[in-house]
């Protein structure tokens, strides 16, 4: 094959036909291969990019186009952004160093002092701190409302409300909010809706198709999927991604490292398979737990006992996701805590950790870890009891997961 033929093949691969399905986009969307024709996307560890001449350099710097300096963009990061945008059904995507820095970029880019945000009070703990403490210092005020009561969101609207921020399902209780209803509420008030889609990922839930304006991810979780790197992102229309967040990102520099981008890019290729397998295993574990005499309550969207079961099934492609939480029985908070610790400490396969979204199942005691800095009253208000255990189901055989839980649940003496 002549050099011209291989160049033509390279370009053809970059211009995928219209109408490809999500599974195909997750494997195929990326920048064109280099002149070497690599089949697996390359990892470009380069901070600077050589310009052909001063004139081109000037144009690229002025328009933020092509590649100049890696704080603005890098080919590996760009490939991840294109692939994730395709999977979310978004025009554009900007990748960030962590999930939290994606929210930092969101607020720095979009809001100014005096603007108002409405946020569910059940979102990720660091998200609450970021809004309530850090952004408040710069004059951006946030009202925290019920995850599930639309009336509270409506009542919190002000003339200065610019953003509604939701996360669904929530951590650890898997409460589900109605994305379409929140989008309608936001748009009626001239505000935007951002959805943290970390728990479902685009494999199960596509918030933009339900009316959300922006989708945020902690790529650290299921997008990587094997617990290796930190990453984050915002997906949405290019008038926001390119015009609003592009300049903020270039200046403030919450840039994703190319190596981390490459790991997540490869993670996306197996995302749909993993999410479905882990969700199916989680449902089996949830059903097993619900029938267990030592378990008081199971929180899982795919169980008919979940308060927003029908909404969750419609919004999440019929899947519950891979996080299951359950309360072990205990007559007092102290007894419930001792029982939960016994179950956790009796495991020999599950990891005791506070991450999720890994192939390795992870067991967590929220009341003393992720929610440990809250007062007991705050914890009670958010439903995080001392007997609550969160299980992020991975890819082990499901019987080995239930056997591991049974070691403790079967020997409780309370
Ligand atoms: C982990 C997580 C975040 C924060 O992501 P980091 O990558 O840890 O910064 C935000 N939202 C949700 C739902 C998360 O689980």
XYZ file of C-alpha atoms and ligand atoms in Angstrom:
429
model
C 0.000 0.000 0.000
C 1.369 3.419 -0.868
C 1.622 6.237 1.650
C -1.353 7.919 -0.058
C -3.551 4.825 0.456
C -2.768 4.553 4.159
C -3.450 8.291 4.590
C -6.829 7.819 2.899
C -7.660 4.850 5.173
C -6.664 6.895 8.243
C -8.954 9.778 7.298
C -11.821 7.410 6.428
C -11.673 5.906 9.923
C -11.939 9.341 11.470
C -15.104 10.114 9.472
C -17.466 7.493 10.805
C -20.760 6.934 8.956
C -23.924 8.554 10.341
C -26.318 6.646 12.580
C -23.896 4.361 14.432
C -25.278 2.866 17.648
C -23.981 3.874 21.106
C -21.966 0.643 21.551
C -20.123 1.335 18.298
C -19.523 4.996 19.122
C -18.041 3.946 22.486
C -15.402 1.860 20.691
C -14.803 3.888 17.530
C -15.151 7.627 18.243
C -11.738 9.346 18.537
C -9.346 11.514 16.571
C -7.905 9.942 13.412
C -4.980 7.560 14.041
C -1.476 8.994 13.526
C 0.613 8.268 10.434
C 1.517 4.899 12.027
C -2.060 3.610 11.758
C -2.317 2.384 15.360
C -5.585 0.502 16.057
C -5.660 1.339 19.762
C -5.706 5.110 20.316
C -2.273 6.572 21.041
C -1.196 8.192 24.276
C 0.293 11.607 23.500
C 2.444 12.747 26.397
C 3.355 16.158 25.052
C 2.867 19.521 26.757
C 3.580 21.602 23.663
C 2.771 21.135 19.978
C 5.071 22.394 17.227
C 3.486 24.932 14.884
C 4.257 24.950 11.158
C 4.841 28.738 11.063
C 4.272 31.888 13.109
C 1.118 32.866 11.210
C -0.581 29.506 11.927
C 0.606 29.639 15.511
C -0.980 33.083 15.978
C -4.276 31.891 14.513
C -4.389 28.728 16.621
C -3.684 30.605 19.828
C -6.310 33.237 19.054
C -9.043 30.714 18.172
C -8.059 27.919 20.599
C -8.083 25.546 17.619
C -5.917 22.485 16.962
C -3.159 21.837 19.481
C -0.877 24.442 20.973
C -0.298 23.844 24.694
C -1.713 20.971 26.753
C -3.473 23.137 29.349
C -5.870 24.032 26.527
C -5.947 20.640 24.822
C -4.062 17.486 23.963
C -4.947 14.854 21.300
C -5.569 12.044 23.819
C -7.785 14.296 25.939
C -9.617 15.418 22.788
C -10.290 11.800 21.794
C -11.843 11.134 25.205
C -13.956 14.304 24.930
C -15.244 13.324 21.487
C -16.064 9.764 22.568
C -17.873 10.772 25.759
C -19.826 13.505 23.931
C -20.967 10.917 21.360
C -22.078 8.565 24.131
C -24.031 11.286 25.975
C -25.583 12.531 22.733
C -23.886 15.899 23.299
C -22.394 18.344 20.834
C -19.295 18.825 22.955
C -17.401 17.771 26.070
C -14.639 19.233 28.206
C -12.605 16.826 30.335
C -11.265 17.855 33.743
C -8.796 16.545 36.328
C -11.454 15.191 38.754
C -15.210 15.092 39.146
C -15.036 17.967 41.636
C -13.016 20.143 39.238
C -15.774 19.635 36.639
C -18.195 21.306 39.092
C -15.599 24.007 39.801
C -15.368 24.684 36.048
C -19.172 24.682 35.796
C -19.558 27.408 38.415
C -16.501 29.484 37.440
C -17.581 29.457 33.818
C -21.298 30.033 34.233
C -21.937 32.115 37.353
C -20.924 35.345 39.027
C -21.367 36.874 42.452
C -25.071 37.367 43.233
C -26.225 34.342 41.221
C -28.267 31.633 42.906
C -28.166 27.820 42.628
C -30.704 25.181 43.679
C -29.227 21.785 44.539
C -30.592 18.577 46.027
C -29.470 18.102 49.618
C -28.743 14.423 48.875
C -25.905 14.996 46.376
C -22.310 13.789 46.864
C -20.824 15.190 50.117
C -17.968 17.147 48.527
C -20.456 18.683 46.079
C -22.453 20.033 49.026
C -19.269 21.463 50.620
C -18.172 23.019 47.340
C -21.508 24.840 46.934
C -22.161 25.616 50.615
C -18.626 26.710 51.619
C -16.355 27.453 48.665
C -18.749 29.067 46.174
C -20.513 30.952 48.982
C -17.177 32.753 49.626
C -17.463 34.233 46.125
C -21.083 35.317 46.506
C -22.793 32.403 44.759
C -25.575 31.285 47.084
C -27.091 27.788 47.057
C -30.470 26.572 48.366
C -30.559 22.879 49.243
C -33.867 21.096 48.658
C -35.421 17.632 48.749
C -34.202 15.164 46.118
C -37.718 13.970 45.344
C -40.146 16.843 46.151
C -40.472 19.008 43.034
C -42.494 21.549 45.053
C -39.406 22.363 47.140
C -37.361 23.051 43.992
C -40.125 25.310 42.656
C -40.471 27.185 45.948
C -36.694 27.834 46.041
C -36.643 29.637 42.654
C -35.560 33.296 42.744
C -35.133 35.905 40.001
C -31.360 35.336 40.374
C -31.541 31.521 40.024
C -29.231 30.549 37.172
C -28.615 26.858 37.792
C -30.364 23.727 39.091
C -27.955 20.927 40.046
C -29.167 17.334 40.475
C -27.609 13.925 40.911
C -29.639 10.748 40.311
C -29.671 8.189 41.777
C -28.050 9.532 44.935
C -25.334 8.113 47.105
C -25.859 6.066 49.264
C -29.689 5.843 49.412
C -30.315 5.716 45.612
C -33.104 8.339 45.675
C -34.179 9.210 42.142
C -35.300 12.611 40.831
C -37.316 13.311 37.702
C -34.839 14.826 35.194
C -37.482 15.945 32.686
C -39.569 17.681 35.365
C -36.489 19.503 36.730
C -35.451 20.539 33.206
C -38.921 22.020 32.574
C -38.785 23.851 35.904
C -35.302 25.262 35.150
C -36.199 26.395 31.643
C -39.446 28.025 32.799
C -37.315 30.155 35.137
C -34.574 30.944 32.595
C -32.077 28.689 34.382
C -30.012 25.689 33.268
C -30.162 22.134 34.605
C -26.944 20.182 35.208
C -27.167 16.466 36.078
C -24.348 14.532 37.770
C -24.600 11.250 35.789
C -21.785 9.449 37.627
C -23.940 6.621 39.018
C -25.786 5.608 35.828
C -23.371 6.742 33.087
C -24.612 7.180 29.497
C -24.836 3.390 29.242
C -28.030 3.556 31.354
C -29.184 7.193 31.463
C -28.823 10.103 29.027
C -29.916 13.305 30.804
C -29.559 15.551 27.714
C -32.253 13.525 25.923
C -34.512 14.209 28.937
C -33.991 17.971 28.683
C -30.935 18.628 30.875
C -28.530 21.283 29.559
C -25.293 19.827 30.927
C -24.127 16.429 32.140
C -21.326 16.192 34.691
C -19.239 13.077 35.420
C -16.796 11.807 37.978
C -14.914 9.739 35.382
C -13.027 8.347 38.374
C -15.919 5.915 38.919
C -17.589 3.824 36.193
C -16.085 5.560 33.137
C -12.609 4.373 34.143
C -14.319 1.375 35.699
C -11.254 -0.254 37.204
C -10.398 2.176 39.987
C -7.180 3.502 38.444
C -7.342 7.243 37.748
C -9.188 10.453 38.641
C -11.105 12.257 35.901
C -14.138 14.472 35.341
C -16.131 16.071 32.535
C -18.936 18.348 31.406
C -20.967 17.527 28.263
C -23.476 19.787 26.494
C -24.024 22.222 23.630
C -20.951 23.865 22.129
C -22.283 27.339 22.986
C -21.539 26.294 26.588
C -18.679 23.783 26.206
C -16.601 25.735 23.674
C -17.723 29.334 24.206
C -18.181 29.427 28.012
C -16.076 26.655 29.544
C -13.265 26.669 26.945
C -11.853 30.082 27.949
C -12.309 29.377 31.703
C -10.517 26.048 31.369
C -7.639 27.562 29.402
C -7.165 30.234 32.064
C -7.843 28.253 35.253
C -6.255 24.952 34.197
C -8.278 22.138 35.790
C -6.981 20.117 32.835
C -7.111 16.315 32.671
C -3.711 14.602 32.367
C -3.301 12.754 29.024
C -2.426 9.456 30.707
C -5.625 9.594 32.775
C -7.593 10.544 29.656
C -6.175 7.525 27.842
C -7.141 5.154 30.678
C -10.725 6.481 30.726
C -10.898 6.467 26.905
C -10.153 2.723 26.946
C -12.539 2.243 29.883
C -15.409 3.641 27.795
C -15.031 0.755 25.330
C -16.331 -1.721 27.926
C -18.665 0.659 29.793
C -22.003 -0.688 28.490
C -20.999 -4.305 29.164
C -19.794 -3.509 32.670
C -22.801 -1.374 33.632
C -25.260 -4.030 32.521
C -23.386 -6.917 34.152
C -22.829 -4.998 37.416
C -26.464 -3.806 37.486
C -27.764 -7.353 36.952
C -25.529 -8.646 39.755
C -26.614 -5.741 42.004
C -30.274 -6.661 41.460
C -29.575 -10.265 42.465
C -27.727 -9.115 45.584
C -30.552 -6.656 46.406
C -33.202 -9.392 46.116
C -31.085 -11.705 48.289
C -30.659 -8.981 50.917
C -34.375 -8.117 50.898
C -35.174 -11.733 51.834
C -32.526 -11.866 54.593
C -33.861 -11.934 58.187
C -31.001 -9.756 59.509
C -31.707 -6.958 57.007
C -34.238 -4.239 57.894
C -34.409 -2.442 54.537
C -32.804 -2.436 51.086
C -32.415 0.716 48.964
C -32.169 -0.170 45.269
C -34.035 1.440 42.324
C -34.715 -1.823 40.444
C -36.604 -3.318 43.416
C -40.386 -2.751 43.305
C -40.100 -1.636 46.977
C -38.079 1.449 45.929
C -40.215 4.627 46.288
C -39.344 5.876 42.766
C -39.128 2.442 41.130
C -41.284 3.252 38.070
C -39.521 6.568 37.396
C -36.097 4.946 37.813
C -36.894 2.134 35.396
C -38.163 4.598 32.778
C -35.196 6.967 33.229
C -32.415 4.365 33.580
C -33.139 1.988 30.659
C -34.709 -0.562 32.997
C -31.571 -0.928 35.158
C -30.952 -0.037 38.796
C -27.217 0.697 38.578
C -24.528 -1.084 40.578
C -24.893 0.519 44.034
C -27.094 -1.172 46.649
C -27.508 0.093 50.210
C -29.093 -1.780 53.088
C -29.836 -1.350 56.788
C -28.935 -4.188 59.115
C -31.278 -4.623 62.069
C -30.366 -3.139 65.452
C -32.556 -2.087 68.374
C -30.485 1.054 69.087
C -28.095 3.102 66.912
C -25.174 1.539 68.857
C -26.460 -1.999 68.239
C -27.078 -1.242 64.547
C -23.558 0.150 64.199
C -22.021 -2.905 65.897
C -24.005 -5.176 63.559
C -22.930 -3.199 60.468
C -19.268 -3.290 61.570
C -19.567 -7.064 62.157
C -20.898 -7.596 58.608
C -18.167 -5.388 57.101
C -15.366 -6.945 59.169
C -16.504 -10.501 58.371
C -15.957 -10.030 54.614
C -12.956 -11.720 53.045
C -13.554 -10.880 49.384
C -15.132 -7.388 49.334
C -12.868 -4.351 49.743
C -13.491 -2.021 52.679
C -13.069 1.362 50.966
C -15.009 4.512 50.074
C -14.704 4.396 46.290
C -17.223 2.892 43.855
C -17.374 2.075 40.158
C -14.603 -0.519 40.314
C -14.600 -4.131 39.038
C -13.843 -5.037 42.670
C -16.920 -4.863 44.932
C -16.564 -2.277 47.685
C -18.324 -2.152 51.036
C -18.649 1.140 52.957
C -20.141 2.336 56.261
C -21.461 5.794 55.235
C -22.252 7.053 58.778
C -18.556 6.897 59.791
C -16.907 7.676 56.420
C -18.556 9.719 53.642
C -21.130 11.157 56.097
C -18.905 11.006 59.198
C -18.484 14.783 59.523
C -22.235 15.415 59.763
C -23.928 15.705 63.161
C -26.119 12.768 64.222
C -29.198 15.009 63.646
C -28.048 15.860 60.088
C -27.414 12.183 59.416
C -30.867 11.223 60.702
C -32.405 13.906 58.452
C -30.663 12.436 55.424
C -31.612 8.861 56.349
C -28.037 7.699 56.946
C -28.463 5.379 59.936
C -25.701 3.627 61.888
C -26.847 0.264 60.471
C -26.552 1.414 56.840
C -24.056 -0.380 54.573
C -23.345 0.673 51.004
C -22.280 -1.987 48.557
C -20.838 -1.012 45.152
C -21.173 -4.245 43.201
C -18.254 -5.186 40.942
C -17.612 -8.090 38.602
C -16.945 -11.009 40.966
C -19.376 -13.954 40.731
C -22.583 -12.842 42.412
C -22.682 -15.948 44.646
C -19.245 -15.071 46.011
C -20.565 -11.604 46.895
C -23.633 -12.932 48.749
C -21.529 -15.668 50.418
C -19.166 -12.949 51.652
C -22.058 -10.896 53.070
C -23.534 -14.028 54.663
C -20.323 -14.550 56.704
C -21.361 -11.573 58.828
C -25.134 -11.458 58.321
C -25.457 -15.141 59.219
C -23.539 -14.777 62.486
C -25.116 -11.618 63.942
C -25.879 -12.064 67.626
C -28.058 -8.960 68.215
C -16.925 10.625 43.290
C -18.050 11.510 42.913
C -17.832 12.869 42.630
C -16.464 13.513 42.727
O -15.562 12.951 41.814
P -13.963 12.969 42.082
O -13.431 12.415 40.813
O -13.742 12.129 43.287
O -13.582 14.382 42.287
C -18.922 13.634 42.256
N -20.153 13.104 42.173
C -20.407 11.805 42.457
C -21.785 11.275 42.345
C -19.361 10.969 42.840
O -19.615 9.682 43.129
